[in-house]
Amino acid sequence: MRIYLWELKANYKSLLIYCGISLFFMTVGFAKFSAYAENPELLAILDSMPSAMLDAFSMNAFNLTTVTGFFGVMYVFIGLILSIAAVIWGSDIISKEERDKTIEFSLTLPIKRSTLITAKTAAVLTNCIVLALVTWGLVLVNTARYNPDAEFYSFVFLGMVSLFITQCIFLAVGVFLGSAMKKHKNSGSVAVSLLLGTYFISVIAGLNEDFEFLKYYTPFKYFDPAALLHESKIDLPFVWLSLGIIAVSMVGAYLTYSKRDLYI
Amino acid sequence: MNIYKHEFKSYLKSVGIWSVSIFLIILIYLSAISSISADIQTLNEVLASFPEEFLIAFGMTDMDFSSILGMYGLAFLFCQICLAIQASNYGFSLVSIEERELTADFLLAKPIGRGKILTAKLLAAIASLTITNLVVWVSSFLVINMLNDGQPYETKSLILLLLSIVVFQMFFLAVGVLISLLMKRVRSVTPLSMALAFGMYVISAFGSMLGEDTIEVISPFKHFEPNFIIKNAAYDMPLALISVITILVAIPASYLLYSKRNIHTAV
């Protein structure tokens, strides 16, 4: 418990910075949205389109004149911000002890190594939850003046839940890399390149149906905002896949860290 | 000169990794896009009949996959992300690494001025970035010619696009050095370079989806937007100048800050 509180305190600055980034992004984003909201010209064009045509483009079919559609577009970017924070926090919380040469101190405390990991993971998980909640709050605050309907709120709820799952995947992978990488200096860059790689894959996967099989390899594609909106449910197989990745990474982290050779 | 050599050697491995991954990105992206270009082209023809506002609202402008360069534009954007992260990594760690690894007192006790140290370090970083830059040039021409079946394409816009890399890299290097010198202590580099490079990308990508320019004018991703350069075979001069001016301000400012910096040591 001490370690948990200590880590929370050590990380609050970073948490504040990411909340600031999120605030900045929301402000800029919704300032742009105000130009599109209920734009009569755009609505007239949309009305003149045959509805079959709109359905055909459902993959892109977020109507930007409504807050719901706008959130659907922002979803990917919010996901990026949250996952970057998670993967960096996850790998850093383990590897920083060796970098700052405090590892000897921590490991001579009368606790098991596994307890250390549990406490540290709990601390960064708390950070992730706070960041996700703040982001959620910011979305609601920024959209309140457009009087969104109930459908919007349930969409945002589903969206944030799936973003939180994505966040947890990256967090667990980060913790695993921090524990398992032999050279503590590399864990951060490997974690980040993993994030970049999966993001790049997600872009390719979105280009065409031929590349859809790629979506199993990138957490950014596990939850499709369009499906969240139109079917208002989260794809269960992907939830299980995510939980699987999280469980494997965490077990891996405990196993490798309990045998880790320290760099002092 | 010793410092330069030592620094340059320490970059070699990282330059190798970045160069290989950038080559792979160009290869994989271009082959992936060109394999589906026929599908997308039919989609493009349908889209062309739609009014402009509609396309903007659905984020479907600037998807020109009818030529090899149009496809290359998308691949190049991802190159830019990698180049930006690499350059800001080097920038943030350039001088901060000495303090973090407690080698600063050793280095600064050498009989040379701080200015010279910074020059040697900057030159080594620039040399390493230039190697990566050359790899982008070679792999771009290689992959484009491989996939294009000898059809002609606009070499001028491609060269302009590739020339922009120098300024692009320098922007992130210089800004990275400056920020690291403004901070009291840089604990770890990755979060900072991710924030700078990816932040700029998100600002530009999200911004250009939605019409009018506001905040994204600060982003080099906007200054050297591949689609713009390919379409017009020219730079967006006022925007590109923002990058150049930032570099010209950041480097002298770094010299000034470094010459007066308080160095924290172990003891």
XYZ file of C-alpha atoms in Angstrom:
531
model
C 0.000 0.000 0.000
C 2.870 2.355 0.804
C 4.442 1.706 -2.554
C 1.102 2.270 -4.260
C 0.682 5.677 -2.632
C 4.315 6.539 -3.220
C 4.028 5.759 -6.934
C 0.791 7.708 -7.236
C 2.549 10.695 -5.797
C 5.569 10.242 -8.036
C 3.385 10.047 -11.129
C 0.853 12.761 -10.497
C 2.773 15.321 -12.539
C 2.798 13.120 -15.581
C -0.900 12.450 -15.057
C -1.583 16.173 -14.909
C 0.362 16.701 -18.137
C -1.672 14.073 -19.967
C -4.913 15.508 -18.600
C -3.708 18.856 -19.917
C -3.020 17.351 -23.340
C -6.476 15.812 -23.329
C -8.044 19.136 -22.334
C -6.096 20.944 -25.043
C -7.131 18.425 -27.668
C -10.799 18.553 -26.690
C -10.842 22.342 -26.707
C -9.235 22.580 -30.131
C -11.364 19.757 -31.497
C -14.689 21.101 -30.343
C -13.778 24.607 -31.444
C -13.512 23.135 -34.934
C -16.768 21.284 -34.490
C -18.681 24.500 -33.847
C -18.226 25.363 -37.539
C -19.927 22.130 -38.553
C -22.663 21.813 -36.001
C -26.055 22.086 -37.666
C -24.447 23.670 -40.700
C -27.499 24.174 -42.973
C -25.612 23.859 -46.280
C -24.127 20.555 -45.244
C -27.448 19.278 -43.964
C -29.097 20.187 -47.254
C -26.498 18.168 -49.126
C -26.941 15.237 -46.800
C -30.701 15.331 -47.228
C -30.375 15.266 -50.990
C -28.326 12.060 -50.859
C -30.140 8.786 -51.360
C -30.058 6.912 -48.084
C -28.698 3.760 -49.728
C -25.688 5.768 -50.777
C -25.038 6.864 -47.216
C -25.324 3.304 -45.986
C -22.812 2.144 -48.547
C -20.202 4.368 -46.962
C -21.064 3.368 -43.434
C -17.390 2.846 -42.610
C -16.879 6.570 -42.961
C -20.425 7.508 -42.264
C -20.081 9.669 -39.247
C -22.240 12.636 -39.855
C -20.045 15.509 -38.770
C -22.951 17.863 -38.282
C -23.950 15.977 -35.127
C -21.960 15.550 -31.919
C -22.361 11.794 -32.239
C -20.599 11.716 -35.570
C -17.965 14.085 -34.372
C -17.135 11.927 -31.384
C -16.881 8.974 -33.742
C -14.162 10.803 -35.671
C -12.365 11.916 -32.534
C -12.448 8.373 -31.140
C -9.270 7.273 -32.926
C -7.311 10.281 -31.762
C -8.502 10.038 -28.174
C -7.512 6.380 -28.322
C -4.018 7.318 -29.482
C -3.506 9.806 -26.667
C -4.770 7.413 -23.996
C -2.728 4.464 -25.292
C 0.494 6.450 -25.567
C 0.077 7.488 -21.953
C -0.653 3.906 -20.889
C 2.241 2.255 -22.700
C 4.747 4.838 -21.472
C 3.515 4.691 -17.883
C 3.516 0.907 -17.925
C 7.073 0.436 -19.138
C 8.442 3.372 -17.190
C 7.076 2.408 -13.800
C 9.176 -0.767 -13.744
C 12.274 0.334 -15.601
C 12.709 3.712 -13.910
C 13.992 2.049 -10.730
C 17.009 0.726 -12.558
C 17.487 3.938 -14.504
C 17.413 6.112 -11.393
C 19.473 3.568 -9.451
C 16.837 3.137 -6.775
C 16.226 -0.540 -7.453
C 18.544 -1.786 -4.707
C 16.579 0.182 -2.195
C 13.161 -0.999 -3.372
C 14.105 -4.641 -3.527
C 15.613 -4.720 -0.065
C 12.257 -3.704 1.373
C 10.642 -6.618 3.205
C 8.196 -7.426 0.417
C 8.142 -9.884 -2.450
C 8.942 -8.795 -5.945
C 5.449 -9.788 -7.016
C 3.947 -7.452 -4.420
C 6.070 -4.680 -5.865
C 4.695 -5.307 -9.341
C 1.136 -5.488 -8.051
C 1.464 -2.178 -6.236
C 3.139 -0.473 -9.180
C 0.624 -1.797 -11.691
C -2.225 -0.726 -9.441
C -0.756 2.777 -9.301
C -0.483 3.200 -13.067
C -3.878 1.574 -13.541
C -5.310 4.211 -11.232
C -3.667 6.844 -13.388
C -5.197 5.335 -16.509
C -8.630 5.268 -14.920
C -8.329 8.894 -13.857
C -7.177 9.931 -17.326
C -10.034 8.042 -18.976
C -12.576 9.547 -16.575
C -11.218 13.055 -17.130
C -11.391 12.566 -20.892
C -14.942 11.269 -20.592
C -15.888 14.260 -18.461
C -14.318 16.639 -20.950
C -16.285 15.107 -23.805
C -19.523 15.492 -21.856
C -18.761 19.057 -20.797
C -17.819 20.108 -24.306
C -20.886 18.543 -25.885
C -23.441 19.618 -23.293
C -24.332 22.827 -25.096
C -25.403 20.942 -28.222
C -28.114 19.109 -26.244
C -27.162 15.610 -27.340
C -29.733 12.838 -27.137
C -29.676 9.657 -25.041
C -28.182 7.698 -27.934
C -25.135 9.949 -27.801
C -24.554 9.302 -24.124
C -24.717 5.550 -24.521
C -22.381 5.780 -27.534
C -19.840 7.805 -25.558
C -20.143 5.356 -22.684
C -19.448 2.380 -24.942
C -16.673 4.301 -26.658
C -14.950 5.146 -23.407
C -15.275 1.588 -22.108
C -13.648 0.204 -25.243
C -10.960 2.880 -25.099
C -10.293 1.897 -21.512
C -9.857 -1.739 -22.538
C -7.397 -0.640 -25.249
C -5.591 1.397 -22.613
C -5.334 -1.640 -20.329
C -3.857 -3.735 -23.141
C -1.090 -1.223 -23.701
C -0.553 -0.802 -19.983
C -0.130 -4.542 -19.452
C 2.176 -4.854 -22.452
C 4.210 -1.929 -21.126
C 4.553 -3.499 -17.674
C 5.563 -6.771 -19.290
C 8.240 -5.117 -21.415
C 9.555 -3.216 -18.422
C 9.920 -6.460 -16.490
C 11.127 -8.728 -19.250
C 13.551 -6.635 -21.290
C 17.123 -7.423 -20.300
C 18.267 -3.868 -20.959
C 16.070 -1.507 -19.019
C 16.996 1.367 -21.322
C 15.335 -0.294 -24.276
C 11.968 -1.061 -22.744
C 10.587 2.414 -23.375
C 11.569 2.525 -27.021
C 10.364 -1.007 -27.689
C 7.034 -0.195 -26.055
C 6.655 2.907 -28.177
C 7.636 1.164 -31.402
C 5.055 -1.503 -30.635
C 2.442 1.207 -30.288
C 3.526 2.863 -33.527
C 3.614 -0.451 -35.353
C 0.109 -1.373 -34.288
C -1.141 2.089 -35.222
C 0.404 1.778 -38.696
C -1.178 -1.645 -39.092
C -4.543 -0.223 -38.090
C -4.306 2.364 -40.856
C -3.584 -0.307 -43.452
C -6.372 -2.480 -42.072
C -8.818 0.371 -42.498
C -7.973 0.961 -46.158
C -9.689 -2.005 -47.701
C -11.613 -5.179 -46.958
C -8.722 -7.272 -48.245
C -6.666 -6.192 -45.260
C -9.333 -6.772 -42.654
C -7.580 -9.849 -41.300
C -4.910 -7.468 -39.988
C -7.277 -6.127 -37.388
C -6.527 -9.018 -35.059
C -2.982 -7.704 -34.764
C -3.795 -4.182 -33.665
C -5.740 -3.162 -30.545
C -6.732 0.046 -32.302
C -9.057 -1.986 -34.511
C -10.578 -4.246 -31.853
C -13.452 -1.882 -31.294
C -14.956 -0.158 -34.276
C -16.676 3.133 -33.406
C -19.123 2.745 -36.295
C -20.297 -0.597 -34.946
C -20.457 0.832 -31.441
C -22.744 3.539 -32.712
C -25.017 1.531 -34.969
C -25.291 -1.693 -32.995
C -24.599 -0.193 -29.548
C -22.698 -3.212 -28.337
C -19.057 -4.114 -27.902
C -17.731 -7.054 -29.896
C -17.445 -9.821 -27.299
C -14.778 -11.972 -29.010
C -12.497 -8.960 -29.060
C -13.143 -8.308 -25.385
C -11.979 -11.872 -24.678
C -8.978 -11.399 -26.952
C -8.073 -8.200 -25.090
C -8.468 -9.854 -21.696
C -6.295 -12.693 -22.963
C -3.512 -10.335 -24.022
C -3.720 -8.510 -20.696
C -3.608 -11.762 -18.693
C -0.689 -13.204 -20.668
C 1.322 -9.987 -20.349
C 0.722 -9.686 -16.624
C 1.582 -13.343 -15.927
C 4.687 -12.880 -18.057
C 5.597 -9.774 -16.085
C 5.320 -11.590 -12.722
C 7.278 -14.622 -13.946
C 10.134 -12.696 -15.554
C 10.451 -10.081 -12.850
C 10.750 -12.617 -10.039
C 13.850 -14.007 -11.778
C 15.220 -10.751 -13.099
C 18.945 -10.043 -13.021
C 19.360 -6.481 -11.937
C 21.444 -3.876 -13.617
C 23.077 -1.900 -10.853
C 36.719 15.863 -33.254
C 37.041 13.127 -30.644
C 33.644 13.966 -29.271
C 32.166 13.944 -32.743
C 33.582 10.506 -33.488
C 32.501 9.103 -30.155
C 28.978 10.464 -30.501
C 28.626 9.343 -34.080
C 29.625 5.815 -33.190
C 27.043 5.675 -30.422
C 24.313 6.605 -32.930
C 25.159 3.946 -35.497
C 23.008 1.155 -34.116
C 19.967 3.343 -33.691
C 20.406 4.777 -37.204
C 20.500 1.238 -38.554
C 17.273 0.246 -36.801
C 15.420 3.378 -37.884
C 16.639 3.097 -41.473
C 15.530 -0.497 -41.795
C 12.131 0.205 -40.302
C 11.573 3.200 -42.562
C 12.521 1.140 -45.594
C 10.043 -1.537 -44.514
C 7.305 1.046 -43.988
C 7.758 2.443 -47.497
C 7.864 -1.040 -49.010
C 4.886 -2.452 -47.111
C 2.682 0.608 -47.410
C 3.286 1.151 -51.095
C 2.737 -2.484 -51.998
C -0.373 -2.667 -49.835
C -1.867 0.449 -51.350
C -0.969 -0.366 -54.912
C -2.502 -3.826 -54.596
C -5.862 -2.261 -53.829
C -5.487 0.863 -55.948
C -7.917 -0.436 -58.563
C -10.706 -0.759 -55.978
C -10.008 2.630 -54.554
C -9.965 4.214 -57.972
C -13.516 3.130 -58.691
C -14.469 4.541 -55.328
C -12.660 7.740 -56.275
C -14.679 8.058 -59.453
C -17.903 7.806 -57.496
C -16.612 10.287 -54.977
C -15.540 12.774 -57.617
C -19.177 13.435 -58.426
C -19.904 14.500 -54.839
C -19.815 18.121 -53.718
C -16.662 19.285 -51.986
C -18.261 20.009 -48.584
C -19.561 16.498 -48.426
C -16.106 15.041 -48.966
C -14.570 17.326 -46.368
C -17.220 16.421 -43.846
C -16.500 12.749 -44.294
C -12.755 13.123 -44.400
C -12.452 11.832 -47.910
C -10.573 14.612 -49.632
C -7.024 14.196 -50.823
C -7.398 10.480 -51.368
C -5.770 10.393 -54.756
C -4.587 6.886 -55.414
C -4.679 7.127 -59.180
C -0.933 7.703 -59.503
C 2.012 6.101 -57.789
C 2.881 9.439 -56.171
C -0.581 9.778 -54.690
C -0.060 6.442 -52.996
C 3.454 7.398 -52.009
C 2.041 10.442 -50.219
C 0.339 8.265 -47.632
C 3.413 6.077 -47.155
C 5.555 9.173 -46.785
C 3.354 10.505 -43.996
C 4.257 7.460 -41.926
C 7.911 7.937 -42.804
C 7.569 11.452 -41.484
C 6.230 10.182 -38.165
C 9.255 7.906 -37.783
C 11.688 10.612 -38.839
C 10.102 13.007 -36.367
C 10.398 10.574 -33.472
C 13.980 9.715 -34.370
C 15.018 13.358 -34.648
C 13.332 14.371 -31.406
C 14.844 11.369 -29.612
C 18.277 12.565 -30.642
C 17.412 16.143 -29.778
C 16.092 15.430 -26.293
C 18.968 13.140 -25.367
C 21.736 15.177 -27.024
C 22.972 16.921 -23.890
C 20.598 15.568 -21.254
C 22.114 12.080 -21.471
C 25.352 13.326 -19.908
C 23.556 14.533 -16.814
C 21.379 11.457 -16.550
C 24.266 9.039 -16.784
C 26.486 11.225 -14.604
C 29.122 11.700 -17.281
C 28.661 15.451 -17.530
C 31.431 16.332 -15.085
C 33.825 14.144 -17.017
C 32.943 15.761 -20.324
C 32.866 19.343 -19.105
C 36.222 19.003 -17.372
C 37.850 18.508 -20.773
C 39.837 21.464 -22.039
C 37.256 22.616 -24.576
C 34.472 25.180 -24.441
C 30.857 24.222 -24.002
C 30.070 25.750 -27.371
C 32.470 23.363 -29.052
C 30.979 20.399 -27.214
C 27.499 21.323 -28.369
C 28.729 21.849 -31.940
C 30.395 18.452 -32.033
C 27.323 16.764 -30.599
C 24.948 18.557 -32.960
C 27.080 17.694 -35.980
C 27.176 14.034 -34.981
C 23.396 13.953 -34.604
C 22.912 15.738 -37.928
C 25.268 13.320 -39.664
C 23.298 10.378 -38.279
C 19.988 11.914 -39.335
C 21.417 12.523 -42.799
C 22.233 8.848 -43.185
C 18.607 8.007 -42.424
C 17.575 10.724 -44.847
C 19.669 9.149 -47.613
C 18.113 5.782 -46.881
C 14.664 7.333 -47.383
C 15.795 8.739 -50.746
C 17.213 5.471 -51.971
C 14.357 3.304 -50.771
C 11.730 5.692 -52.147
C 13.174 5.631 -55.646
C 13.793 1.910 -55.427
C 10.287 0.968 -54.305
C 8.503 3.434 -56.580
C 10.387 2.210 -59.634
C 9.810 -1.369 -58.626
C 6.042 -0.951 -58.350
C 5.508 1.495 -61.167
C 6.350 -0.772 -64.134
C 8.353 1.972 -65.822
C 5.477 4.407 -66.177
C 6.515 8.060 -65.987
C 5.782 10.061 -62.876
C 6.486 13.597 -61.673
C 10.058 13.410 -60.471
C 10.054 17.065 -59.503
C 7.403 16.786 -56.803
C 9.002 13.627 -55.463
C 12.368 15.357 -55.155
C 10.773 18.394 -53.509
C 9.063 16.090 -51.049
C 12.289 14.283 -50.218
C 14.196 17.566 -49.912
C 11.781 18.678 -47.210
C 13.102 15.929 -44.935
C 16.194 17.952 -43.998
C 14.191 20.847 -42.589
C 11.703 18.454 -41.040
C 14.411 16.559 -39.148
C 16.184 19.737 -38.101
C 12.957 21.126 -36.657
C 12.510 18.222 -34.279
C 16.213 18.022 -33.439
C 16.467 21.725 -32.635
C 13.212 21.928 -30.714
C 14.169 18.795 -28.786
C 17.524 20.240 -27.739
C 15.932 23.517 -26.755
C 13.210 21.923 -24.620
C 15.681 19.574 -22.936
C 17.811 22.596 -22.011
C 14.801 24.495 -20.708
C 14.012 21.639 -18.335
C 15.822 21.269 -15.057
C 16.202 17.557 -15.413
C 15.263 15.129 -18.174
C 14.509 11.785 -16.563
C 13.629 9.824 -19.630
C 13.557 10.766 -23.257
C 10.859 8.583 -24.799
C 7.796 10.250 -23.253
C 9.058 13.666 -24.286
C 9.924 12.759 -27.854
C 6.637 10.889 -28.247
C 4.736 13.885 -26.981
C 6.511 16.245 -29.352
C 6.501 14.102 -32.480
C 3.182 12.321 -32.097
C 1.525 15.410 -30.681
C 2.456 17.353 -33.790
C 1.147 14.522 -35.962
C -2.184 14.325 -34.147
C -2.619 18.087 -34.284
C -2.003 18.133 -38.000
C -3.955 14.980 -38.876
C -6.990 15.916 -36.847
C -6.836 19.546 -37.897
C -6.672 19.016 -41.621
C -9.701 16.746 -41.535
C -11.775 19.740 -40.649
C -11.216 22.617 -43.010
C -9.853 25.847 -41.621
C -6.345 26.147 -40.253
C -6.021 27.101 -36.645
C -3.639 25.446 -34.259
C -2.073 23.107 -36.790
C 0.085 25.847 -38.310
C 2.639 25.066 -35.588
C 3.067 21.515 -36.825
C 5.799 20.581 -39.332
C 3.515 17.788 -40.488
C 1.292 20.567 -41.787
C 4.198 22.629 -43.138
C 5.361 19.745 -45.312
C 2.121 17.939 -46.015
C 2.913 15.252 -48.603
C -0.398 15.622 -50.436
C 0.056 19.331 -50.888
C 3.628 19.029 -52.169
C 2.730 16.239 -54.558
C -0.321 17.994 -55.918
C 1.293 21.385 -56.435
C 4.938 20.415 -56.939
C 5.808 23.290 -54.603
C 6.075 24.023 -50.910
C 3.487 25.926 -48.951
C 6.020 28.704 -48.507
C 4.615 30.762 -45.612
C 4.073 27.576 -43.604
C 7.450 26.073 -44.485
C 9.088 29.303 -43.331
C 7.609 28.800 -39.856
C 9.675 25.624 -39.591
C 12.830 27.324 -40.838
C 12.433 30.264 -38.457
C 11.828 27.928 -35.507
C 15.093 26.149 -36.285
C 16.971 29.430 -36.643
C 15.688 30.570 -33.265
C 16.044 27.294 -31.403
C 19.699 26.572 -32.202
C 21.247 29.862 -31.030
C 18.964 29.769 -27.993
C 20.282 26.297 -27.170
C 23.884 27.516 -27.349
C 23.010 30.353 -25.027
C 21.236 28.106 -22.527
C 23.896 25.429 -22.601
C 26.743 27.863 -22.015
C 25.041 29.002 -18.812
C 23.575 25.711 -17.677
C 23.882 24.528 -14.100
C 25.017 20.947 -14.250
C 23.721 18.589 -11.578
C 26.272 16.013 -10.550
C 26.211 12.891 -8.439
C 28.088 14.296 -5.525
